[in-house]
Coordinates of C-alpha atoms in Angstrom, one line a residue:
Chain Y
M11 CA -34.2 -7.4 4.2
T12 CA -32.1 -9.8 4.5
L13 CA -28.2 -9.5 5.1
F14 CA -27.7 -10.6 1.6
N15 CA -29.6 -8.0 0.1
V16 CA -27.3 -5.6 2.4
L17 CA -24.1 -6.6 0.9
D18 CA -25.4 -6.7 -2.8
I19 CA -26.6 -2.7 -2.1
L20 CA -22.9 -2.3 -1.0
G21 CA -21.5 -3.8 -3.8
I22 CA -23.2 -2.2 -5.9
I23 CA -22.3 1.1 -4.6
S24 CA -18.9 0.1 -4.3
F25 CA -17.7 -0.7 -7.9
A26 CA -20.4 2.4 -9.0
I27 CA -17.9 4.5 -6.9
S28 CA -15.0 2.8 -8.9
G29 CA -16.2 3.2 -12.1
S30 CA -16.7 7.1 -11.3
L31 CA -13.5 8.0 -10.0
V32 CA -11.9 5.7 -13.2
A33 CA -13.7 7.6 -15.3
M34 CA -13.2 11.2 -14.2
R35 CA -9.4 10.5 -14.1
K36 CA -9.8 10.0 -17.5
K37 CA -11.4 13.2 -17.6
L38 CA -15.2 11.9 -19.0
D39 CA -18.0 14.1 -19.5
P40 CA -20.8 13.7 -17.0
F41 CA -22.7 11.1 -19.2
G42 CA -19.7 9.1 -20.0
V43 CA -18.6 9.1 -16.0
F44 CA -22.0 7.9 -15.5
I45 CA -21.8 5.2 -18.2
I46 CA -18.1 3.4 -16.9
A47 CA -20.4 3.6 -13.0
F48 CA -22.7 2.0 -14.7
A49 CA -21.1 -0.5 -16.3
T50 CA -18.9 -1.5 -13.9
S51 CA -21.9 -1.8 -11.1
V52 CA -23.7 -4.7 -13.4
G53 CA -21.4 -5.5 -15.8
G54 CA -20.3 -8.8 -13.9
G55 CA -23.7 -9.6 -12.5
T56 CA -25.0 -9.2 -16.1
L57 CA -22.7 -10.8 -17.9
R58 CA -24.0 -14.0 -15.0
D59 CA -27.9 -13.5 -15.9
V60 CA -27.2 -13.7 -19.3
L61 CA -24.9 -17.3 -19.3
I62 CA -26.9 -18.9 -16.8
G63 CA -30.4 -17.5 -18.2
A64 CA -32.1 -15.4 -15.8
Q65 CA -33.1 -12.7 -18.2
P66 CA -34.3 -9.8 -18.5
V67 CA -31.2 -9.4 -16.2
F68 CA -31.1 -8.3 -12.1
W69 CA -31.2 -4.4 -12.7
M70 CA -34.1 -4.4 -15.4
K71 CA -36.0 -6.7 -12.3
N72 CA -35.3 -4.7 -9.9
T73 CA -35.2 -0.5 -10.0
D74 CA -33.9 0.3 -7.3
I75 CA -30.4 -1.0 -8.3
I76 CA -30.6 2.0 -11.0
F77 CA -31.1 4.5 -8.6
I78 CA -28.6 3.3 -6.5
I79 CA -26.2 3.5 -9.0
M80 CA -27.1 7.4 -9.8
G81 CA -27.0 8.3 -5.7
S82 CA -23.0 6.7 -5.7
Y83 CA -22.3 8.5 -9.2
F84 CA -23.8 12.2 -7.6
F85 CA -21.9 11.2 -4.4
A86 CA -18.3 10.0 -6.2
V87 CA -18.6 13.7 -8.5
F88 CA -19.5 16.0 -5.4
F89 CA -16.8 13.9 -3.3
R90 CA -14.1 13.8 -5.3
R91 CA -12.0 16.0 -4.2
K92 CA -12.1 14.6 -0.5
L93 CA -11.8 11.4 -2.3
K94 CA -8.0 13.5 -3.3
Y95 CA -6.4 10.2 -3.1
L96 CA -7.7 8.5 -6.3
N97 CA -5.6 6.0 -6.4
K98 CA -6.4 4.6 -2.6
S99 CA -9.8 5.3 -2.6
L100 CA -10.2 3.3 -6.1
F101 CA -8.2 0.3 -4.9
L102 CA -10.5 0.8 -1.8
F103 CA -14.1 0.8 -3.5
D104 CA -12.5 -2.3 -5.7
T105 CA -11.2 -4.5 -3.2
I106 CA -14.7 -4.5 -1.2
G107 CA -16.9 -5.2 -4.5
L108 CA -15.1 -7.8 -5.1
G109 CA -15.6 -9.4 -2.1
L110 CA -19.3 -8.6 -2.5
Y111 CA -20.0 -10.1 -5.0
T112 CA -17.8 -13.1 -5.1
I113 CA -20.1 -13.9 -2.4
M114 CA -23.2 -12.8 -4.3
G115 CA -21.9 -14.8 -7.5
T116 CA -20.9 -18.2 -5.0
E117 CA -25.0 -17.8 -4.0
I118 CA -26.6 -17.9 -6.7
G119 CA -24.7 -20.3 -8.8
L120 CA -25.6 -22.6 -5.8
N121 CA -28.8 -21.6 -5.8
A122 CA -29.8 -22.5 -9.7
G123 CA -27.7 -25.8 -8.6
F124 CA -24.4 -26.0 -10.8
H125 CA -21.4 -28.2 -10.3
P126 CA -19.5 -26.6 -8.1
V127 CA -15.9 -25.6 -10.5
V128 CA -19.1 -24.0 -12.4
V129 CA -20.1 -21.9 -9.8
I130 CA -16.3 -20.9 -8.4
S131 CA -15.8 -19.6 -12.2
I132 CA -19.4 -18.2 -12.1
A133 CA -18.4 -16.4 -8.9
T134 CA -15.1 -15.5 -10.4
M135 CA -17.1 -14.0 -13.3
S136 CA -19.4 -12.1 -11.6
A137 CA -17.0 -10.3 -9.0
S138 CA -14.1 -9.5 -12.0
F139 CA -16.1 -9.0 -15.1
G140 CA -17.3 -5.4 -13.6
G141 CA -14.2 -3.9 -13.5
V142 CA -12.5 -6.0 -16.4
I143 CA -15.3 -3.6 -18.5
R144 CA -14.2 -0.1 -16.9
D145 CA -10.8 -0.8 -17.7
I146 CA -11.6 -1.7 -22.1
L147 CA -14.1 1.0 -22.1
C148 CA -11.3 3.0 -20.3
N149 CA -8.6 2.5 -22.5
E150 CA -6.6 0.5 -19.3
V151 CA -4.8 -2.9 -19.2
P152 CA -8.0 -4.7 -18.1
V153 CA -6.9 -5.0 -13.7
I154 CA -7.5 -9.0 -14.5
F155 CA -4.1 -9.2 -16.3
R156 CA -2.0 -6.2 -14.3
K157 CA 0.4 -7.5 -12.1
E158 CA -1.1 -8.2 -8.6
I159 CA -3.2 -11.1 -8.0
Y160 CA -6.8 -10.4 -9.0
A161 CA -9.4 -12.9 -9.9
T162 CA -7.4 -15.4 -8.1
A163 CA -8.8 -13.7 -5.1
C164 CA -11.9 -14.9 -5.9
V165 CA -10.9 -18.0 -6.6
F166 CA -9.9 -18.8 -3.6
G167 CA -13.6 -16.8 -2.2
A168 CA -15.4 -19.0 -3.4
M169 CA -13.6 -22.7 -2.3
I170 CA -13.7 -21.2 1.4
Y171 CA -17.6 -20.2 0.8
L172 CA -18.0 -23.8 -0.5
L173 CA -15.9 -26.0 2.2
L174 CA -17.4 -23.4 5.0
H175 CA -20.9 -24.0 3.1
N176 CA -20.5 -27.8 3.4
L177 CA -19.0 -27.9 6.7
G178 CA -22.4 -27.0 7.5
F179 CA -21.9 -22.8 9.1
N180 CA -24.6 -19.9 9.0
E181 CA -24.6 -17.3 6.3
T182 CA -23.9 -14.7 8.3
I183 CA -19.7 -16.8 9.5
V184 CA -20.1 -18.4 5.0
Y185 CA -20.5 -14.4 3.6
V186 CA -17.4 -12.7 6.4
A187 CA -15.2 -15.4 5.7
T188 CA -15.8 -15.1 1.9
S189 CA -15.3 -11.1 2.3
S190 CA -12.3 -11.8 4.6
V191 CA -10.6 -13.9 2.4
V192 CA -11.0 -12.2 -0.8
I193 CA -10.3 -8.3 0.5
T194 CA -7.5 -9.8 2.6
I195 CA -5.6 -11.7 0.0
R196 CA -6.1 -8.6 -2.3
I197 CA -4.7 -6.7 -0.4
I198 CA -1.8 -8.2 1.0
A199 CA -1.0 -8.6 -3.1
V200 CA -1.0 -4.6 -3.5
V201 CA 1.0 -4.0 -0.4
F202 CA 3.5 -6.5 -1.2
H203 CA 3.5 -6.6 -4.9
L204 CA 2.8 -10.4 -5.2
S205 CA 1.8 -11.9 -8.9
L206 CA 1.4 -15.8 -9.4
P207 CA 4.9 -17.1 -10.2
T208 CA 5.6 -17.4 -13.6
F209 CA 6.9 -20.0 -16.1
Y210 CA 9.1 -17.7 -17.7
T211 CA 13.2 -18.5 -17.1
K212 CA 13.8 -14.8 -16.0
R213 CA 17.0 -13.0 -17.4
Chain D
M5 CA -46.8 -3.8 -43.1
T6 CA -46.7 -1.0 -40.3
L7 CA -44.9 2.6 -39.3
F8 CA -42.8 0.4 -37.2
N9 CA -42.0 -2.4 -40.0
V10 CA -40.5 0.7 -42.1
L11 CA -39.0 2.4 -39.5
D12 CA -37.3 -0.8 -38.4
I13 CA -36.1 -1.5 -41.7
L14 CA -34.7 2.8 -42.3
G15 CA -33.1 2.0 -39.4
I16 CA -31.4 -1.4 -40.1
I17 CA -29.9 0.5 -43.2
S18 CA -28.7 3.7 -42.0
F19 CA -26.8 1.7 -39.7
A20 CA -25.6 -1.2 -42.1
I21 CA -24.8 1.8 -44.7
S22 CA -23.0 3.5 -41.6
G23 CA -21.0 0.5 -40.3
S24 CA -19.6 0.1 -44.3
L25 CA -18.1 3.3 -44.6
V26 CA -16.9 3.1 -41.3
A27 CA -14.5 0.0 -42.3
M28 CA -14.3 1.2 -46.0
R29 CA -12.5 4.3 -44.5
K30 CA -10.1 1.6 -42.3
K31 CA -9.4 0.1 -45.8
L32 CA -10.9 -3.2 -43.9
D33 CA -11.1 -6.6 -47.0
P34 CA -15.0 -6.9 -48.4
F35 CA -15.2 -9.9 -45.9
G36 CA -14.6 -7.5 -42.4
V37 CA -16.7 -4.5 -44.2
F38 CA -19.5 -6.9 -44.4
I39 CA -18.8 -8.0 -41.1
I40 CA -18.4 -4.2 -39.8
A41 CA -21.8 -3.6 -41.7
F42 CA -23.6 -6.3 -39.8
A43 CA -22.4 -5.8 -36.7
T44 CA -22.9 -2.0 -36.9
S45 CA -26.4 -3.0 -38.1
V46 CA -28.3 -5.5 -35.1
G47 CA -25.6 -4.6 -31.9
G48 CA -28.0 -2.0 -30.5
G49 CA -30.8 -4.6 -30.6
T50 CA -28.9 -8.1 -30.0
L51 CA -27.9 -6.4 -27.1
R52 CA -31.1 -5.6 -26.3
D53 CA -32.5 -9.4 -27.1
V54 CA -30.2 -11.0 -25.2
L55 CA -30.4 -8.4 -21.6
I56 CA -34.3 -8.8 -21.6
G57 CA -34.0 -12.7 -23.1
A58 CA -36.1 -12.5 -25.9
Q59 CA -34.2 -14.9 -27.7
P60 CA -33.7 -16.6 -30.4
V61 CA -32.0 -12.7 -30.8
F62 CA -34.5 -10.8 -33.8
W63 CA -32.2 -11.3 -36.8
M64 CA -32.3 -15.2 -36.1
K65 CA -36.2 -15.3 -36.4
N66 CA -36.5 -12.9 -39.3
T67 CA -34.1 -13.8 -41.6
D68 CA -35.0 -11.0 -44.0
I69 CA -32.9 -8.6 -41.9
I70 CA -29.0 -10.1 -43.2
F71 CA -30.4 -9.5 -46.6
I72 CA -31.6 -6.1 -46.2
I73 CA -27.9 -5.8 -44.1
M74 CA -26.2 -7.4 -47.5
G75 CA -28.4 -4.8 -50.2
S76 CA -27.2 -1.6 -47.7
Y77 CA -23.5 -3.3 -48.1
F78 CA -23.8 -3.3 -51.9
F79 CA -25.1 -0.1 -52.3
A80 CA -22.2 0.9 -49.9
V81 CA -19.5 -0.6 -51.9
F82 CA -20.9 0.5 -55.3
F83 CA -21.7 4.1 -54.6
R84 CA -18.4 4.6 -52.2
R85 CA -17.3 7.5 -54.6
K86 CA -20.3 8.9 -55.2
L87 CA -20.8 9.3 -51.1
K88 CA -16.8 11.0 -51.3
Y89 CA -17.8 13.0 -48.7
L90 CA -17.5 10.3 -46.8
N91 CA -17.8 12.4 -43.2
K92 CA -20.8 13.6 -44.2
S93 CA -22.7 10.6 -45.1
L94 CA -21.5 8.6 -42.7
F95 CA -23.0 11.0 -40.1
L96 CA -26.2 11.5 -41.4
F97 CA -26.5 7.9 -41.4
D98 CA -25.8 7.1 -38.1
T99 CA -27.4 10.0 -37.0
I100 CA -30.5 8.6 -38.9
G101 CA -30.1 4.9 -37.3
L102 CA -29.5 6.5 -33.8
G103 CA -33.3 8.3 -34.1
L104 CA -34.5 5.3 -35.5
Y105 CA -33.1 2.1 -32.7
T106 CA -34.4 5.2 -30.1
I107 CA -38.0 4.5 -31.4
M108 CA -37.5 1.1 -31.4
G109 CA -36.2 0.1 -28.0
T110 CA -37.8 2.5 -26.3
E111 CA -41.4 1.0 -27.9
I112 CA -39.9 -2.7 -27.1
G113 CA -39.2 -1.6 -23.9
L114 CA -42.5 -0.4 -23.1
N115 CA -44.3 -3.8 -24.6
A116 CA -41.9 -5.9 -22.0
G117 CA -44.1 -3.2 -19.1
F118 CA -40.3 -2.3 -17.6
H119 CA -40.0 0.9 -15.5
P120 CA -39.7 4.1 -17.3
V121 CA -36.2 4.5 -16.4
V122 CA -35.2 0.9 -17.5
V123 CA -37.0 1.7 -21.0
I124 CA -34.9 4.4 -21.6
S125 CA -31.8 2.5 -20.6
I126 CA -32.8 -0.3 -23.1
A127 CA -33.2 2.7 -25.9
T128 CA -30.1 3.9 -25.3
M129 CA -28.5 1.1 -25.0
S130 CA -30.9 -0.2 -28.5
A131 CA -29.3 3.1 -30.3
S132 CA -25.9 3.8 -29.3
F133 CA -25.0 0.0 -28.8
G134 CA -23.8 -0.7 -32.4
G135 CA -21.9 2.5 -33.1
V136 CA -19.9 1.8 -29.6
I137 CA -19.1 -1.6 -31.2
R138 CA -18.5 -0.8 -35.1
D139 CA -15.8 1.9 -33.5
I140 CA -14.3 -0.4 -31.0
L141 CA -13.9 -3.1 -33.5
C142 CA -12.5 -0.4 -35.9
N143 CA -10.2 0.7 -33.0
E144 CA -11.8 4.5 -33.4
V145 CA -12.4 5.9 -30.3
P146 CA -16.2 4.8 -29.5
V147 CA -19.0 7.9 -30.5
I148 CA -20.4 7.4 -27.1
F149 CA -17.1 9.0 -25.3
R150 CA -16.1 11.6 -28.3
K151 CA -16.5 14.9 -27.5
E152 CA -20.0 15.8 -29.0
I153 CA -23.3 14.8 -27.3
Y154 CA -24.2 11.1 -28.4
A155 CA -26.3 8.9 -25.9
T156 CA -27.6 11.7 -24.4
A157 CA -29.8 12.4 -27.4
C158 CA -31.5 8.6 -27.2
V159 CA -31.8 9.7 -23.3
F160 CA -33.7 12.6 -24.1
G161 CA -35.4 10.7 -27.6
A162 CA -36.9 7.9 -24.8
M163 CA -38.1 10.5 -22.6
I164 CA -40.4 12.4 -24.6
Y165 CA -41.7 9.3 -26.5
L166 CA -42.6 8.3 -22.9
L167 CA -44.0 11.6 -22.4
L168 CA -46.0 12.0 -25.5
H169 CA -47.3 8.2 -25.1
N170 CA -48.8 8.5 -21.8
L171 CA -50.3 11.9 -22.7
G172 CA -52.4 9.5 -24.7
F173 CA -50.5 11.1 -28.3
N174 CA -51.3 8.6 -31.8
E175 CA -48.3 6.2 -32.7
T176 CA -47.4 8.7 -36.0
I177 CA -46.9 11.7 -33.7
V178 CA -44.9 10.1 -31.1
Y179 CA -42.7 8.6 -33.6
V180 CA -41.9 12.1 -35.8
A181 CA -41.7 13.3 -32.5
T182 CA -39.1 11.0 -31.0
S183 CA -36.8 11.0 -34.2
S184 CA -37.0 14.7 -34.6
V185 CA -35.6 15.2 -31.2
V186 CA -32.7 12.9 -31.1
I187 CA -31.6 13.8 -34.4
T188 CA -31.8 17.5 -34.1
I189 CA -30.2 17.6 -30.5
R190 CA -27.2 15.1 -32.5
I191 CA -27.0 18.1 -35.3
I192 CA -27.0 20.8 -33.3
A193 CA -24.4 19.5 -31.1
V194 CA -22.5 18.4 -34.0
V195 CA -22.6 21.4 -35.7
F196 CA -22.2 24.3 -32.7
H197 CA -19.9 21.2 -31.0
L198 CA -21.6 21.5 -28.4
S199 CA -21.2 19.0 -25.5
L200 CA -22.0 18.2 -21.9
P201 CA -20.5 20.7 -18.8
T202 CA -17.5 19.5 -17.3
F203 CA -16.6 18.8 -13.5
Y204 CA -12.9 19.5 -14.3
T205 CA -11.8 23.1 -13.4
K206 CA -10.0 24.7 -16.7
R207 CA -6.6 26.2 -17.3
Chain H
M11 CA -20.1 -40.8 -27.4
T12 CA -20.7 -40.0 -31.1
L13 CA -18.2 -39.3 -33.6
F14 CA -19.9 -35.4 -32.4
N15 CA -18.8 -35.4 -29.2
V16 CA -15.3 -36.7 -30.3
L17 CA -15.1 -33.4 -32.7
D18 CA -16.5 -31.5 -29.9
I19 CA -13.8 -32.3 -27.8
L20 CA -11.1 -32.0 -30.2
G21 CA -12.4 -28.8 -31.1
I22 CA -12.1 -27.6 -27.2
I23 CA -8.6 -28.9 -26.5
S24 CA -7.7 -27.1 -29.9
F25 CA -8.4 -23.5 -29.1
A26 CA -7.6 -23.9 -25.8
I27 CA -4.3 -25.2 -26.7
S28 CA -3.5 -21.9 -29.6
G29 CA -5.2 -19.6 -26.3
S30 CA -2.7 -20.6 -24.0
L31 CA 0.0 -20.3 -26.4
V32 CA -1.1 -16.4 -27.4
A33 CA -0.9 -15.8 -23.6
M34 CA 2.5 -17.0 -23.1
R35 CA 3.7 -15.5 -25.6
K36 CA 2.4 -12.5 -24.8
K37 CA 4.1 -13.2 -20.7
L38 CA 0.8 -13.2 -18.9
D39 CA 0.9 -14.7 -15.7
P40 CA -0.4 -19.1 -15.0
F41 CA -4.2 -17.7 -14.3
G42 CA -4.0 -14.8 -17.1
V43 CA -2.6 -17.5 -19.6
F44 CA -5.9 -20.2 -18.0
I45 CA -8.4 -17.5 -18.6
I46 CA -7.2 -17.0 -22.5
A47 CA -7.5 -20.6 -22.9
F48 CA -11.0 -20.5 -21.5
A49 CA -12.4 -18.0 -23.4
T50 CA -10.7 -18.2 -26.5
S51 CA -12.5 -22.4 -26.0
V52 CA -15.8 -21.9 -25.0
G53 CA -16.0 -18.1 -26.2
G54 CA -17.6 -18.6 -29.7
G55 CA -19.7 -21.7 -28.5
T56 CA -20.9 -19.3 -25.5
L57 CA -22.1 -16.7 -27.8
R58 CA -23.7 -19.2 -29.8
D59 CA -25.2 -20.3 -26.8
V60 CA -26.6 -17.2 -25.8
L61 CA -28.0 -15.2 -29.1
I62 CA -30.3 -18.8 -29.5
G63 CA -31.1 -18.7 -26.2
A64 CA -29.9 -22.2 -25.2
Q65 CA -28.8 -20.9 -21.7
P66 CA -27.1 -22.4 -19.0
V67 CA -24.7 -22.0 -21.9
F68 CA -23.2 -25.6 -23.0
W69 CA -20.2 -25.5 -20.2
M70 CA -22.0 -24.6 -16.8
K71 CA -24.4 -28.1 -18.5
N72 CA -21.5 -30.2 -18.8
T73 CA -18.4 -29.4 -16.0
D74 CA -16.3 -32.4 -18.6
I75 CA -15.4 -29.2 -20.9
I76 CA -13.5 -27.3 -17.7
F77 CA -11.6 -30.5 -16.9
I78 CA -10.4 -31.1 -20.6
I79 CA -9.7 -27.5 -20.4
M80 CA -7.7 -27.7 -17.5
G81 CA -5.5 -30.6 -18.7
S82 CA -4.9 -29.0 -22.1
Y83 CA -3.8 -25.9 -20.7
F84 CA -2.0 -27.8 -18.6
F85 CA 0.1 -29.9 -21.5
A86 CA 0.4 -26.1 -23.1
V87 CA 2.6 -24.8 -20.7
F88 CA 4.2 -28.4 -20.1
F89 CA 5.4 -28.8 -23.4
R90 CA 6.0 -24.8 -24.2
R91 CA 9.4 -25.6 -24.9
K92 CA 8.2 -28.8 -27.1
L93 CA 6.0 -26.2 -29.0
K94 CA 8.6 -23.8 -30.4
Y95 CA 8.0 -23.4 -33.2
L96 CA 4.8 -21.7 -31.5
N97 CA 3.7 -19.8 -34.4
K98 CA 3.5 -23.3 -36.3
S99 CA 2.2 -24.8 -33.8
L100 CA -0.5 -21.9 -32.3
F101 CA -1.4 -21.9 -36.8
L102 CA -2.4 -25.6 -37.1
F103 CA -4.2 -25.8 -33.5
D104 CA -6.4 -22.8 -33.9
T105 CA -6.6 -24.1 -37.9
I106 CA -8.2 -27.6 -36.5
G107 CA -10.5 -25.8 -34.0
L108 CA -11.4 -23.8 -36.7
G109 CA -12.7 -26.7 -38.7
L110 CA -14.6 -28.5 -35.9
Y111 CA -16.0 -25.6 -34.2
T112 CA -17.6 -25.2 -38.2
I113 CA -19.4 -28.2 -37.6
M114 CA -20.9 -28.0 -34.3
G115 CA -22.2 -24.7 -35.2
T116 CA -23.8 -26.2 -38.9
E117 CA -25.3 -28.8 -36.2
I118 CA -26.4 -26.8 -33.5
G119 CA -28.3 -24.2 -36.1
L120 CA -29.6 -26.7 -38.0
N121 CA -31.1 -28.7 -35.0
A122 CA -32.5 -25.5 -33.5
G123 CA -34.6 -25.4 -37.3
F124 CA -33.2 -22.4 -38.7
H125 CA -32.6 -20.5 -41.7
P126 CA -30.0 -21.3 -44.0
V127 CA -27.9 -17.9 -44.1
V128 CA -28.7 -17.8 -40.0
V129 CA -27.4 -21.3 -39.5
I130 CA -23.6 -20.3 -41.9
S131 CA -24.2 -17.3 -39.4
I132 CA -24.6 -19.2 -36.6
A133 CA -21.4 -21.5 -37.4
T134 CA -19.1 -18.5 -38.7
M135 CA -19.6 -17.0 -35.4
S136 CA -19.1 -20.0 -33.2
A137 CA -16.0 -20.8 -35.1
S138 CA -14.1 -17.5 -35.5
F139 CA -15.4 -16.1 -31.9
G140 CA -13.3 -17.8 -29.7
G141 CA -10.1 -16.5 -31.9
V142 CA -11.4 -12.8 -31.7
I143 CA -11.6 -12.6 -28.1
R144 CA -8.1 -14.1 -27.5
D145 CA -6.9 -11.1 -29.6
I146 CA -8.9 -8.7 -28.0
L147 CA -7.5 -10.2 -24.4
C148 CA -4.0 -10.3 -25.4
N149 CA -4.3 -7.3 -27.4
E150 CA -3.3 -8.3 -31.4
V151 CA -4.5 -7.9 -33.9
P152 CA -8.2 -9.9 -34.1
V153 CA -7.5 -12.9 -36.7
I154 CA -10.3 -11.9 -38.3
F155 CA -9.6 -8.8 -39.8
R156 CA -5.9 -9.9 -41.0
K157 CA -5.0 -10.3 -44.1
E158 CA -5.2 -13.7 -45.1
I159 CA -9.0 -15.1 -45.1
Y160 CA -10.1 -16.9 -42.1
A161 CA -14.3 -16.4 -41.2
T162 CA -14.6 -16.5 -45.0
A163 CA -13.1 -20.2 -44.8
C164 CA -16.2 -21.1 -42.6
V165 CA -18.8 -19.6 -44.2
F166 CA -17.4 -21.9 -46.7
G167 CA -17.2 -25.2 -45.0
A168 CA -21.0 -24.4 -43.6
M169 CA -22.2 -24.2 -47.0
I170 CA -20.6 -26.9 -47.6
Y171 CA -22.3 -29.3 -44.3
L172 CA -25.9 -28.1 -45.5
L173 CA -25.3 -28.9 -49.6
L174 CA -23.9 -32.3 -48.6
H175 CA -26.4 -32.5 -46.1
N176 CA -29.6 -31.6 -48.7
L177 CA -28.0 -34.2 -50.6
G178 CA -28.4 -36.8 -47.8
F179 CA -24.8 -37.9 -46.8
N180 CA -24.2 -39.4 -44.0
E181 CA -22.7 -37.7 -40.9
T182 CA -19.3 -39.2 -41.2
I183 CA -19.1 -37.6 -44.8
V184 CA -20.5 -34.3 -44.1
Y185 CA -18.5 -33.8 -41.3
V186 CA -15.4 -34.7 -43.2
A187 CA -16.0 -32.7 -46.2
T188 CA -16.3 -29.8 -43.8
S189 CA -14.1 -29.5 -41.7
S190 CA -11.6 -30.6 -45.0
V191 CA -12.5 -27.3 -46.9
V192 CA -12.5 -25.0 -44.0
I193 CA -8.7 -26.6 -42.9
T194 CA -7.8 -26.5 -46.9
I195 CA -8.9 -23.0 -47.4
R196 CA -7.2 -21.5 -44.6
I197 CA -3.9 -23.6 -44.8
I198 CA -3.5 -22.7 -48.6
A199 CA -4.5 -18.4 -48.2
V200 CA -1.9 -18.3 -45.1
V201 CA 0.9 -20.4 -47.9
F202 CA 0.0 -18.3 -50.6
H203 CA -0.8 -15.7 -48.2
L204 CA -4.5 -15.2 -51.0
S205 CA -6.5 -12.6 -49.0
L206 CA -9.4 -11.3 -50.8
P207 CA -10.1 -9.2 -53.7
T208 CA -10.1 -5.9 -52.3
F209 CA -12.1 -2.8 -53.6
Y210 CA -9.6 0.1 -53.0
T211 CA -7.6 1.3 -56.3
K212 CA -3.8 0.2 -55.5
R213 CA -1.1 3.6 -55.2

């Protein structure tokens, strides 16, 4: 089991829990909560696999993923009272998932031999699409369009990955740096309510 | 022409009519009604083909399907006054489609050699995704998230299929049992307003 | 560089500008505007490539496209005050994109050897899906369901393409005729508020 596998699994767990939390806040029934957990968790990677042509998509080839999602779902359901401060837990798991999926998306795009700009696009879509699907299905404003910087954090994370990778740093350093960049940008953005500058004149 | 082909065509017809009915209830123009009929009818199977990598998708390889959808569309349009009790007709056709697509999804997943859990996921998505697209395009709450049991019926149907198939029963029995299970669960759920138990404390 | 390449690039530019304009009208942040520009521009072609199985999708193989979209985005942002009559500019670029993408969709479907009915479906989806995604992400009623004839124009355009192609006319004539048909139908429809006849009795 490589470091990559471990991060992969942690990303799946984080997004599955974040999906379950949003769905329970919306008071969906047990099956609905599971569907949202599943879609949030595999949505970004499924889009990535379909666009690059790596079918059957990853979770059909590695069934462990489905059971990991089930486990995360039951964890979120049973500990929903402990996860009382839902908004904070949700933000935490969503942000960790975002960082880990940025790593995986970059890695897969790089291995497939794409141009750096395409690799960054793939990484950003892999990382942010699960949360977008979750929010569309739950009828919330997609995270990507909310005030605070979101997908932009993935773009910077993927750039750092490519930079360090080209400078010859080893895997562990690249992974730690990438996820730290994504998670830090996202936390700073939310804590200080940072958003991108706008084009529009304020009145 | 095998039993499988016959069921396939009946499923396409059922979902095309159900799509036309929802779209006419929304008073879309003739082309809009056709688009919804088309999306409802082929949506689930298209998602299935894209995820397992069986492209070009089925309706591009077998053009009869497009003409069958056109026929169903004209049927729904011309008999819209006879289908007066739209809600009941809609429920009927949607439920039949659900049962038949569960069979097809399971069969295709099984032939592709996937793990049983993946086969059940594929069957459930094939059967329920057409209705979900229909409802999103028509701006209704997706069937899958409405009160009564919906996708859960497909999960049970696909399980029964796998069970009987592994016990060596012949195709006809497996098909009849699967569609009966899906359709019966769905009818009972709607008639008795059955929904899954919820996690949330009632007040 | 062939005529086909030139039209392809013009189509990408038109839809990227139309996407930027809608997103700026919705006051999205700079990154949000870029995402919408990107999705509008490549959405239809991406759906087409995924459904026919031509992955990795076109913009992953030809990175110029990403830079062309970036350029169009900056153009739309810098000249947004000149494009003051946003509604008219938007309609113009959307309509040009519609005509050009109908040509490309028909060409690609034809080269892949599909049945004419499938070719027309592919052309219509390629041309209209970018605008549909744009409107769904921006929370507007999808163009395809608005009053005036929209996707129907693509259906007629693709039919004219196939007709003239089969009659042996050369590429340039086929291209000019197809885009003229689509653009003319769309302009007439909007100017005269033409919509398809409806099934429903007026009261």
